mmCIF file with all atom_site columns, C-alpha atoms and ligand atoms in Angstrom:
data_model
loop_
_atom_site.group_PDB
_atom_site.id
_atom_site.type_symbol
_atom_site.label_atom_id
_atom_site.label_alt_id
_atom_site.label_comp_id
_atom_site.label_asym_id
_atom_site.label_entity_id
_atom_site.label_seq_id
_atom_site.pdbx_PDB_ins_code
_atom_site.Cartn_x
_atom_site.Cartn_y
_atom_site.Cartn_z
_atom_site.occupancy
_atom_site.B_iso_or_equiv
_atom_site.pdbx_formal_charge
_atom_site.auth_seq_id
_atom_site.auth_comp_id
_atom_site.auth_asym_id
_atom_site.auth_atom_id
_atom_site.pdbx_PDB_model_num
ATOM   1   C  CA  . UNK F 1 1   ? -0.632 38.371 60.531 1.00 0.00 ? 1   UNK F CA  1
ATOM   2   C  CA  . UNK F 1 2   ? 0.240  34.963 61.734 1.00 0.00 ? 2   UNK F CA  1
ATOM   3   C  CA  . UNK F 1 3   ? 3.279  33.509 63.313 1.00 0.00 ? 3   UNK F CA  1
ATOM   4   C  CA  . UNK F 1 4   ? 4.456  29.811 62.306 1.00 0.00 ? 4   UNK F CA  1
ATOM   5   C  CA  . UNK F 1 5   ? 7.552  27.707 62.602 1.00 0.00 ? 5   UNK F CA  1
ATOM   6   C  CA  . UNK F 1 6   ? 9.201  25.943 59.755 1.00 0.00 ? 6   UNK F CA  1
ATOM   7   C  CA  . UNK F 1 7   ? 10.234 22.307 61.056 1.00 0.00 ? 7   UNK F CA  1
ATOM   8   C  CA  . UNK F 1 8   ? 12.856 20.664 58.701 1.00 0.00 ? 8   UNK F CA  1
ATOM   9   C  CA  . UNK F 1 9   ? 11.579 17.224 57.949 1.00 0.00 ? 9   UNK F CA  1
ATOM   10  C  CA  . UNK F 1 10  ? 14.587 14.586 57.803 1.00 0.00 ? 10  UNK F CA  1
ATOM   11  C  CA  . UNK F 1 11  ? 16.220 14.419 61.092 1.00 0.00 ? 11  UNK F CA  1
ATOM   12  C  CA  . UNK F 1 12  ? 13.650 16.471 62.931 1.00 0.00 ? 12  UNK F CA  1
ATOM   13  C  CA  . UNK F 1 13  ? 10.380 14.925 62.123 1.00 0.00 ? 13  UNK F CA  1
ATOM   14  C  CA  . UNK F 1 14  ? 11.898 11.596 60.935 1.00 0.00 ? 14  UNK F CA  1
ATOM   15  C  CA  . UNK F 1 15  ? 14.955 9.417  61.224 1.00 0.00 ? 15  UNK F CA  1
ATOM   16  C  CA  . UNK F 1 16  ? 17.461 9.516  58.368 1.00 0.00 ? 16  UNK F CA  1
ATOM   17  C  CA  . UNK F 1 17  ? 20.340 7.418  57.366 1.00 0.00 ? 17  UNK F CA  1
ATOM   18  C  CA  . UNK F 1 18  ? 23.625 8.197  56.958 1.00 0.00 ? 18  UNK F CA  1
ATOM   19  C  CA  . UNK F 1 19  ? 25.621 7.118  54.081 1.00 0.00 ? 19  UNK F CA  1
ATOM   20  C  CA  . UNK F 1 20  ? 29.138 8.519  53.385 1.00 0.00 ? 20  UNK F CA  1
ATOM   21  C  CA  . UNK F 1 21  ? 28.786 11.089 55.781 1.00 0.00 ? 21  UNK F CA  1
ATOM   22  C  CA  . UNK F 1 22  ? 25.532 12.195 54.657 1.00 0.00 ? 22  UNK F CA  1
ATOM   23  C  CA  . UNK F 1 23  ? 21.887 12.077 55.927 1.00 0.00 ? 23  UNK F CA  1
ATOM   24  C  CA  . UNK F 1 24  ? 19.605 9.886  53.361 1.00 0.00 ? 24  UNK F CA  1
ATOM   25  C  CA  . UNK F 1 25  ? 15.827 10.710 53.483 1.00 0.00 ? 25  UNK F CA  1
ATOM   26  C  CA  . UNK F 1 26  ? 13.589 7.692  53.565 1.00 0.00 ? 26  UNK F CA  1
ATOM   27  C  CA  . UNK F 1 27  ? 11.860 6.809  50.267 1.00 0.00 ? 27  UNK F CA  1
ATOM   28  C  CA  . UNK F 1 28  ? 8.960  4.281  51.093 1.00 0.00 ? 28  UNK F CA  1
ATOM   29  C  CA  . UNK F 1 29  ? 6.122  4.201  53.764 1.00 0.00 ? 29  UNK F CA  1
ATOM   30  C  CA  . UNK F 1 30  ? 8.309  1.119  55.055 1.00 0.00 ? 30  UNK F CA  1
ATOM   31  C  CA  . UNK F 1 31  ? 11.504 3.453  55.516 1.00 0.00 ? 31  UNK F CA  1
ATOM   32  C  CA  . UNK F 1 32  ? 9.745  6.432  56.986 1.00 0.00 ? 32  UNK F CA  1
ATOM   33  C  CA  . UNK F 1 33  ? 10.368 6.172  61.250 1.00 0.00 ? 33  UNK F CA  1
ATOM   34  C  CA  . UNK F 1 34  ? 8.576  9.262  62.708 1.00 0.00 ? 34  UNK F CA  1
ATOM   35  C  CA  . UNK F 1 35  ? 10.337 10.553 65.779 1.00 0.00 ? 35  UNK F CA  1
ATOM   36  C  CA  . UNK F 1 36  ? 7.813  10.430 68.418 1.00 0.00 ? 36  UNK F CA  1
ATOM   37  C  CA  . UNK F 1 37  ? 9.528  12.363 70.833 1.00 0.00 ? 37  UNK F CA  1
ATOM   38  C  CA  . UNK F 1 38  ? 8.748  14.973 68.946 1.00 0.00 ? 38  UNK F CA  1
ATOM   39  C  CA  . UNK F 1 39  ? 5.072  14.472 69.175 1.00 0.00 ? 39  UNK F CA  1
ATOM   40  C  CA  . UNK F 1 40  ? 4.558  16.381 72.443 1.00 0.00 ? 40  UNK F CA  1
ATOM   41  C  CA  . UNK F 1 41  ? 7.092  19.191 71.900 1.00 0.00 ? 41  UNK F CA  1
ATOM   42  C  CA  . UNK F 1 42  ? 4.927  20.028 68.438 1.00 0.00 ? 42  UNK F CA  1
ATOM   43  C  CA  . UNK F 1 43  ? 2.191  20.198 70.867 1.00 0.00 ? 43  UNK F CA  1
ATOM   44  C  CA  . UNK F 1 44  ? 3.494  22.794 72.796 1.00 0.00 ? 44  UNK F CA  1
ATOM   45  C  CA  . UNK F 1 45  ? 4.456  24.741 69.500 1.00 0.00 ? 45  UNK F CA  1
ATOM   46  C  CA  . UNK F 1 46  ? 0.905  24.624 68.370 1.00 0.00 ? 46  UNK F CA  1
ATOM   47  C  CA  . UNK F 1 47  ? -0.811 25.271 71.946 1.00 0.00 ? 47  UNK F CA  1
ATOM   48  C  CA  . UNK F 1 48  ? 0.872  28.539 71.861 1.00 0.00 ? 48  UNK F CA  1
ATOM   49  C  CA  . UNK F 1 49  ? -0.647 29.420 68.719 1.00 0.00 ? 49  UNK F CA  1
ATOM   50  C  CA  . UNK F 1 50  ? 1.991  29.079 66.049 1.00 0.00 ? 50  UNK F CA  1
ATOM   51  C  CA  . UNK F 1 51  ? 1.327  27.217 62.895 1.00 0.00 ? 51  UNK F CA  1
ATOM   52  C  CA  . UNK F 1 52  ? 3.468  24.087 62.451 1.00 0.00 ? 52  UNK F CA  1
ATOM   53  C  CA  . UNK F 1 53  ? 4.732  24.170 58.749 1.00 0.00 ? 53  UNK F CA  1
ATOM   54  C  CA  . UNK F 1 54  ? 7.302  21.435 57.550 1.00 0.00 ? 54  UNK F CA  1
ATOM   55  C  CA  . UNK F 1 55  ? 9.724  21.899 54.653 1.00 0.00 ? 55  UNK F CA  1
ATOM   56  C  CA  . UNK F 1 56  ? 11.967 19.088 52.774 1.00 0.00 ? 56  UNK F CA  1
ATOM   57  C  CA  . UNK F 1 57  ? 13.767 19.481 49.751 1.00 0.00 ? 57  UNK F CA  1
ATOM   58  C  CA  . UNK F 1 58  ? 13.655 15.745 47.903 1.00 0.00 ? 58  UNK F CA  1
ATOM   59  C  CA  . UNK F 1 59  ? 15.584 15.766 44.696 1.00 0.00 ? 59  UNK F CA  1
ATOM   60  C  CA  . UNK F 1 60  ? 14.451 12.422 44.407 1.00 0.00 ? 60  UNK F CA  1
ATOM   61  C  CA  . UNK F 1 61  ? 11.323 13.538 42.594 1.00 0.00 ? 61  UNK F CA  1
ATOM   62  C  CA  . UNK F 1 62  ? 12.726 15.827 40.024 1.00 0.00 ? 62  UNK F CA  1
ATOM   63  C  CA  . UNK F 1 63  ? 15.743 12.859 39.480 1.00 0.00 ? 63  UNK F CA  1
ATOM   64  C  CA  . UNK F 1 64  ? 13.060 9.476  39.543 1.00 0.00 ? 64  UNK F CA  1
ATOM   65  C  CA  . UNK F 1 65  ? 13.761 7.942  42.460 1.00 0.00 ? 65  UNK F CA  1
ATOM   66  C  CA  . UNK F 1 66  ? 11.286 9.293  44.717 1.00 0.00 ? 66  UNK F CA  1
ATOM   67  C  CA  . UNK F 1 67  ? 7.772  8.174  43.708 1.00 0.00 ? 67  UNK F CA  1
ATOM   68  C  CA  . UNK F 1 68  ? 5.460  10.833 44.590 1.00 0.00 ? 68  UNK F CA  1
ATOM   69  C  CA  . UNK F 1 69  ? 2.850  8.791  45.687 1.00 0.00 ? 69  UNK F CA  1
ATOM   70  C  CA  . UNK F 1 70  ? 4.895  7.147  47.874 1.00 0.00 ? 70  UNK F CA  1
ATOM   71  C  CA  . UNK F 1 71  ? 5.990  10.770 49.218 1.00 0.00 ? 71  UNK F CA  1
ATOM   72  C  CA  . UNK F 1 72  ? 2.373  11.729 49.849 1.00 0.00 ? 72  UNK F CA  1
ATOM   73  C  CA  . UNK F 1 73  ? 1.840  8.429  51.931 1.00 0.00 ? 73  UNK F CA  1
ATOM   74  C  CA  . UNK F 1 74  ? 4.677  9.613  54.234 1.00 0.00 ? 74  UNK F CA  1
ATOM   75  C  CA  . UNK F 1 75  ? 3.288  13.002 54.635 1.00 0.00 ? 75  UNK F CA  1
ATOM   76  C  CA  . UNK F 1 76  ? -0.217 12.154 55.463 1.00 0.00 ? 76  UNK F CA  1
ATOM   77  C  CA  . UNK F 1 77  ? 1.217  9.855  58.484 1.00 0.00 ? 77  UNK F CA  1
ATOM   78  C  CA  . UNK F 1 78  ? 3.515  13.005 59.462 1.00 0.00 ? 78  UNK F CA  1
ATOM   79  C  CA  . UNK F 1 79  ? 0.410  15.150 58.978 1.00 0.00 ? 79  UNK F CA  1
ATOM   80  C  CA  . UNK F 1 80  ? -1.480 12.709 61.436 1.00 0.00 ? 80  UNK F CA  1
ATOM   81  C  CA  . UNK F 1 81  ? 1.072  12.259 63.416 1.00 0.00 ? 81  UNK F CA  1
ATOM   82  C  CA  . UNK F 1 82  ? 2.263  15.871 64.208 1.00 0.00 ? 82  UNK F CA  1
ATOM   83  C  CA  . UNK F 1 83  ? -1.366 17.774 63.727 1.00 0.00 ? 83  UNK F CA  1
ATOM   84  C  CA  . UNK F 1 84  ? 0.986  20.235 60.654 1.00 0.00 ? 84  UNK F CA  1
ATOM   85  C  CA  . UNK F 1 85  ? -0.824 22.534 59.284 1.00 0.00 ? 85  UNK F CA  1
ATOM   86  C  CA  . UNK F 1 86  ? 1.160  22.031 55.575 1.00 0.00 ? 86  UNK F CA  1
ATOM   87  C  CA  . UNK F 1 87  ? 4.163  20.706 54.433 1.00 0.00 ? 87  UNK F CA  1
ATOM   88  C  CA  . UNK F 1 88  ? 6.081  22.226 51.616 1.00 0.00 ? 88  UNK F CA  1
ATOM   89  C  CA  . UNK F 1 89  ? 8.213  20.564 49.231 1.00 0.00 ? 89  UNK F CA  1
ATOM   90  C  CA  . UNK F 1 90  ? 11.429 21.443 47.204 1.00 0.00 ? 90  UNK F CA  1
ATOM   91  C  CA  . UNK F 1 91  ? 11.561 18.934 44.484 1.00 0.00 ? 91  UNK F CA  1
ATOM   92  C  CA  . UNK F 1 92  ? 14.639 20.048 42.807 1.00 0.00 ? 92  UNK F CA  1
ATOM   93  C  CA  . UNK F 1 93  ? 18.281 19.189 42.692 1.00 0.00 ? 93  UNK F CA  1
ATOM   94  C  CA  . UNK F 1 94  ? 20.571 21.337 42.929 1.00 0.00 ? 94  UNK F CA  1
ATOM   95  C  CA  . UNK F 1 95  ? 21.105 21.383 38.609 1.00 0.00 ? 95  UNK F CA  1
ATOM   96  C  CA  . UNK F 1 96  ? 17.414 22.564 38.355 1.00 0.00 ? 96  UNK F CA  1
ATOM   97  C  CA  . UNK F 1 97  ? 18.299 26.144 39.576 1.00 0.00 ? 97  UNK F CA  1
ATOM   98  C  CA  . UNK F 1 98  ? 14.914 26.357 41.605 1.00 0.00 ? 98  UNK F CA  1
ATOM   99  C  CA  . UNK F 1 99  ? 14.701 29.404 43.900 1.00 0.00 ? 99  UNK F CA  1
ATOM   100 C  CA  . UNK F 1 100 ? 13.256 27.162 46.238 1.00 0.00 ? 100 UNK F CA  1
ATOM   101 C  CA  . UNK F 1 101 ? 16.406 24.763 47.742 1.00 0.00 ? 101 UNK F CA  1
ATOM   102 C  CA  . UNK F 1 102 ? 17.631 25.658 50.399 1.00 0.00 ? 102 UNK F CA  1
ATOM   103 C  CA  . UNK F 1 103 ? 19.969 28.078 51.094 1.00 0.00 ? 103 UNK F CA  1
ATOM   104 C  CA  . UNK F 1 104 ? 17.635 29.742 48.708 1.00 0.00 ? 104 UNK F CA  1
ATOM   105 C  CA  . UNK F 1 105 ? 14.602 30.961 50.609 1.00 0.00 ? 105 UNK F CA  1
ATOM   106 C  CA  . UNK F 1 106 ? 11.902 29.991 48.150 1.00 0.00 ? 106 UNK F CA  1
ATOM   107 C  CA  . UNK F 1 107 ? 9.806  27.842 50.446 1.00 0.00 ? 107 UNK F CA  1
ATOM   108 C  CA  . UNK F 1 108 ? 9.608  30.107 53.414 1.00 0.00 ? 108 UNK F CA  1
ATOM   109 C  CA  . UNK F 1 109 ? 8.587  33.066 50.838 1.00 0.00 ? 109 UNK F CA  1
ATOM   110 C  CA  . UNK F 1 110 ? 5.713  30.775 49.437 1.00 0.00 ? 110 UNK F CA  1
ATOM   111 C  CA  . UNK F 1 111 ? 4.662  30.361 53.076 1.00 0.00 ? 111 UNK F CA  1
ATOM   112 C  CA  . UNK F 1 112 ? 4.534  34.038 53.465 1.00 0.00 ? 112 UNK F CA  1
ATOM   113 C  CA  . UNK F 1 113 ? 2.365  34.381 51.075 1.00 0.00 ? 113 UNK F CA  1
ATOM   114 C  CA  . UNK F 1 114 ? 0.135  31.325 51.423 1.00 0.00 ? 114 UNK F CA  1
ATOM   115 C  CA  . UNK F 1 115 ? -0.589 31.921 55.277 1.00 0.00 ? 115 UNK F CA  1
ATOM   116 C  CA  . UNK F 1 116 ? -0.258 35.011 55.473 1.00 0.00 ? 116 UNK F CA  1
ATOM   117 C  CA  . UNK F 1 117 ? 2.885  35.044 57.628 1.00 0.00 ? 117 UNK F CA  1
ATOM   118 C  CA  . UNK F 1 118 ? 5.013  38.093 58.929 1.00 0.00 ? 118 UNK F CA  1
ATOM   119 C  CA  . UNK F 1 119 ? 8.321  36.111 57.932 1.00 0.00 ? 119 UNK F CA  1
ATOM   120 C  CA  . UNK F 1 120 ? 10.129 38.507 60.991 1.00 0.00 ? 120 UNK F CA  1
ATOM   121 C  CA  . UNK F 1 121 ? 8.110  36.936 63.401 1.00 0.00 ? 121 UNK F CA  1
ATOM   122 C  CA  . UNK F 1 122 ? 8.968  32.753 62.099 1.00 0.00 ? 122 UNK F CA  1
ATOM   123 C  CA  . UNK F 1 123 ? 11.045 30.605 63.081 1.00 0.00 ? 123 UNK F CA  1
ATOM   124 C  CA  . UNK F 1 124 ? 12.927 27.871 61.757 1.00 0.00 ? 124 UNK F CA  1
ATOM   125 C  CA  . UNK F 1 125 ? 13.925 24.706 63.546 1.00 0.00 ? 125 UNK F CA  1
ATOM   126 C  CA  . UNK F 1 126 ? 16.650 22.415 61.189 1.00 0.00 ? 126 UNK F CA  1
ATOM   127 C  CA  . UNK F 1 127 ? 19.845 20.475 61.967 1.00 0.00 ? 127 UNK F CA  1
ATOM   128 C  CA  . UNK F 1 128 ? 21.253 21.963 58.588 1.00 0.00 ? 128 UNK F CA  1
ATOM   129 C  CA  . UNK F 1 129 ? 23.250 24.626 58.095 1.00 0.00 ? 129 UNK F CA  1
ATOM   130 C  CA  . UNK F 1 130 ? 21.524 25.343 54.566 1.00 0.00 ? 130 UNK F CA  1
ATOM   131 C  CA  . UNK F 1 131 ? 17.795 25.731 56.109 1.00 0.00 ? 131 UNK F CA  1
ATOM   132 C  CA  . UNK F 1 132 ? 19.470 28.444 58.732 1.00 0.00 ? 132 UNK F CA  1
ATOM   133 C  CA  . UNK F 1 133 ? 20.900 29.975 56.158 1.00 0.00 ? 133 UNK F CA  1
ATOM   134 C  CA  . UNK F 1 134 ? 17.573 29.934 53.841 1.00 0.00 ? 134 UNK F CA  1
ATOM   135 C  CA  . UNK F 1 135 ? 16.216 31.256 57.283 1.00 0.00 ? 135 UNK F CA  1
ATOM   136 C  CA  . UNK F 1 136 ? 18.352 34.457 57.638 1.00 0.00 ? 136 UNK F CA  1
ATOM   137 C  CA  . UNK F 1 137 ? 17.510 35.710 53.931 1.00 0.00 ? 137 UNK F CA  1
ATOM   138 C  CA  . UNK F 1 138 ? 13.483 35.119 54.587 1.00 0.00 ? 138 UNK F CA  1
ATOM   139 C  CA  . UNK F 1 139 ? 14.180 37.163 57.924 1.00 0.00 ? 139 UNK F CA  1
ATOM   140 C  CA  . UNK F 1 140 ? 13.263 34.200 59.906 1.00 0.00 ? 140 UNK F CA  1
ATOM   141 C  CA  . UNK F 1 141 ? 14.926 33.706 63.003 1.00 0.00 ? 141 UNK F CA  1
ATOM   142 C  CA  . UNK F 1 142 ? 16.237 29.991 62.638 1.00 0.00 ? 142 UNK F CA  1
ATOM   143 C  CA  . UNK F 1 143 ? 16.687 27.551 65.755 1.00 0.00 ? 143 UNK F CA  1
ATOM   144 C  CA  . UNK F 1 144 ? 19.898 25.011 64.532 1.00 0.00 ? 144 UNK F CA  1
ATOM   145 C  CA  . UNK F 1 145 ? 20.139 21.668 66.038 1.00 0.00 ? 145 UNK F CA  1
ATOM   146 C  CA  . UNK F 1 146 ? 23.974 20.532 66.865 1.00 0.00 ? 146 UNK F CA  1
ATOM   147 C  CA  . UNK F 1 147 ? 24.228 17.957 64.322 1.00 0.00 ? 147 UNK F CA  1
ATOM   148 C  CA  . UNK F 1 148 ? 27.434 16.786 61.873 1.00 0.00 ? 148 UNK F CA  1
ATOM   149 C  CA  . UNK F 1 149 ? 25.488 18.918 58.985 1.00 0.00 ? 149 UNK F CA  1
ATOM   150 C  CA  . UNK F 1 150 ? 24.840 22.077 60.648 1.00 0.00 ? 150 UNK F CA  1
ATOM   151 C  CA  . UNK F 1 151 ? 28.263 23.133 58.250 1.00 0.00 ? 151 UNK F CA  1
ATOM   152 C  CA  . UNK F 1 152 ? 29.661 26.930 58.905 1.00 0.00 ? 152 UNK F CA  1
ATOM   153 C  CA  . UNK F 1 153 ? 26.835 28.851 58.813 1.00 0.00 ? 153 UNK F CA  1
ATOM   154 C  CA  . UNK F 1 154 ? 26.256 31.519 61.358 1.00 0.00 ? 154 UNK F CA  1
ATOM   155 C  CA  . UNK F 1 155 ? 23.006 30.575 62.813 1.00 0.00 ? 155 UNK F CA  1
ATOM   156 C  CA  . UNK F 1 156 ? 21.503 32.582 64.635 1.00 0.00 ? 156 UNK F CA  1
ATOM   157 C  CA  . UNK F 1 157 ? 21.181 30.161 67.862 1.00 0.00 ? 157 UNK F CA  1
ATOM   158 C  CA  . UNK F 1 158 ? 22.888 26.462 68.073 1.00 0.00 ? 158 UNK F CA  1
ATOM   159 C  CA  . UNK F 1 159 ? 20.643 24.501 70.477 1.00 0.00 ? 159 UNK F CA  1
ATOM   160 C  CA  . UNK F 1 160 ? 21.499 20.889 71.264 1.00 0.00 ? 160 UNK F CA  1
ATOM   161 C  CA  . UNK F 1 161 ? 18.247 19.110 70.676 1.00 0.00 ? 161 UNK F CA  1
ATOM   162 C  CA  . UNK F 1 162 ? 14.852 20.232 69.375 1.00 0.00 ? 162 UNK F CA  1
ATOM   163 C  CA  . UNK F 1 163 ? 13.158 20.157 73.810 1.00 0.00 ? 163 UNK F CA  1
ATOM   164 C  CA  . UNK F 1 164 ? 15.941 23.017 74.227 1.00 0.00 ? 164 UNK F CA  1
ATOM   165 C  CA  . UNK F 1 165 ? 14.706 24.746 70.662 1.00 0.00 ? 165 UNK F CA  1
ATOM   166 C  CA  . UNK F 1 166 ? 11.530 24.774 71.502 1.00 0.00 ? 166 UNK F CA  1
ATOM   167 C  CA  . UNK F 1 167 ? 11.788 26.082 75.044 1.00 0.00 ? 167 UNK F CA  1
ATOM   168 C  CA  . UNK F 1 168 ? 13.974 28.013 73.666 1.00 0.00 ? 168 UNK F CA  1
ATOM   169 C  CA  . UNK F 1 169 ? 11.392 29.183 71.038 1.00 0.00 ? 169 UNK F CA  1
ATOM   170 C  CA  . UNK F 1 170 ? 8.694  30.010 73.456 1.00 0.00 ? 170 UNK F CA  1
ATOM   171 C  CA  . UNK F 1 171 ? 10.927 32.226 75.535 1.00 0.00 ? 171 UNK F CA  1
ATOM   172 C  CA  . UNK F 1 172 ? 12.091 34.176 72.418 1.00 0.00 ? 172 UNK F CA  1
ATOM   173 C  CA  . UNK F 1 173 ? 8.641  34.657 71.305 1.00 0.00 ? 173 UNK F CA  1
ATOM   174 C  CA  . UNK F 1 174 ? 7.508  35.884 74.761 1.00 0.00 ? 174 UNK F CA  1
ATOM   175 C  CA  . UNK F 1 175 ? 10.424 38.686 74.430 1.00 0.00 ? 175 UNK F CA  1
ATOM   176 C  CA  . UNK F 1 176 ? 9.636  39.368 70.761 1.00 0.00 ? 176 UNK F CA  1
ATOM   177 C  CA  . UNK F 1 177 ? 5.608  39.368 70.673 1.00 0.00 ? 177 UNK F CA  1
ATOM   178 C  CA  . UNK F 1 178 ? 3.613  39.844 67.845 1.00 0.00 ? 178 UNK F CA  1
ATOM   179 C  CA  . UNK F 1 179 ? 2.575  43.302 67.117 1.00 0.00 ? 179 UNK F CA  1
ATOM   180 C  CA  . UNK F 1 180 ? -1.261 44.017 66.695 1.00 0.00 ? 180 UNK F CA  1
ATOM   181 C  CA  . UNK F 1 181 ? -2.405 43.684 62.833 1.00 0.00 ? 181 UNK F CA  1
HETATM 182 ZN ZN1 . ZN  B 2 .   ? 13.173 23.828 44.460 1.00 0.00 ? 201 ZN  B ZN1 1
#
């Protein structure tokens, strides 16, 4: 069995707007600013072994305003960018019923599945309080980044940027270690 961590895209990955008090995901190559900083803290993710796995939920595609070609061009520059080993999308809203929008847990199961993943041993890194909550149903142990959307969840651990989530990460994973298959 492997071990991965689920990065939320917008606002972890990528910069985000914010209208009315809520984040707005990108929707053309032009839009789409990839945080750097990130770049070498992935790195240390996947030295250690763990796949990197992203997950976004863009309603845009089921609703018509986010081309999926466009989508794909953003996702092979993250791919590139980051070194992920997939990224899995939600493209429902929240009318569709999917099982797979977070706080449902849909994505994270797939990813079980897929790679082969014992779900105890992920972990999720997100600044919303829907993807920790998605988290704790899968039996992942999520990582929440203080942010104006992390809403009243109880997260497992509130960490103030993604540097202290993934040290943070690495020490848990030292404590909690992957049994033999
Ligand atoms: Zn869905």
């Amino acid at each position: 069995m492997k071990q991965g961590v689920f990065i939320e895209r917008d606002g972890v990955l990528n910069e985000v707007r914010v209208e009315r008090q809520q984040p707005v995901s990108p929707l053309t190559l032009q839009d789409f600013h990839v945080n750097l900083e990130a770049v070498p803290l992935l790195k240390k993710l996947k030295a250690a072994g763990l796949l990197l796995i992203a997950t976004t939920n863009q309603p845009g595609l089921s609703r018509g305003y986010q081309a999926r070609r466009e989508l794909d061009r953003m996702h092979e520059l993250l791919r590139a960018t980051f070194g992920l080993d997939d990224i899995l999308v939600c493209p429902h809203d929240a009318a569709d019923h999917c099982t797979c929008r977070p706080p449902k847990p849909g994505l994270l199961v797939e990813a079980g599945f897929k790679w082969r993943l014992n779900l105890d041993q992920c972990f999720m890194i997100s600044d919303k309080g829907q993807d920790a909550e998605a988290a704790r149903t899968a039996g992942v142990t999520s990582l929440l980044l203080q942010s104006p959307w992390n809403g009243k969840s109880r997260s497992d651990l509130v960490l103030t940027d993604l540097a202290a989530a993934v040290d943070k990460l690495l020490r848990l994973r030292v404590s909690k270690p992957l049994l033999a298959a």
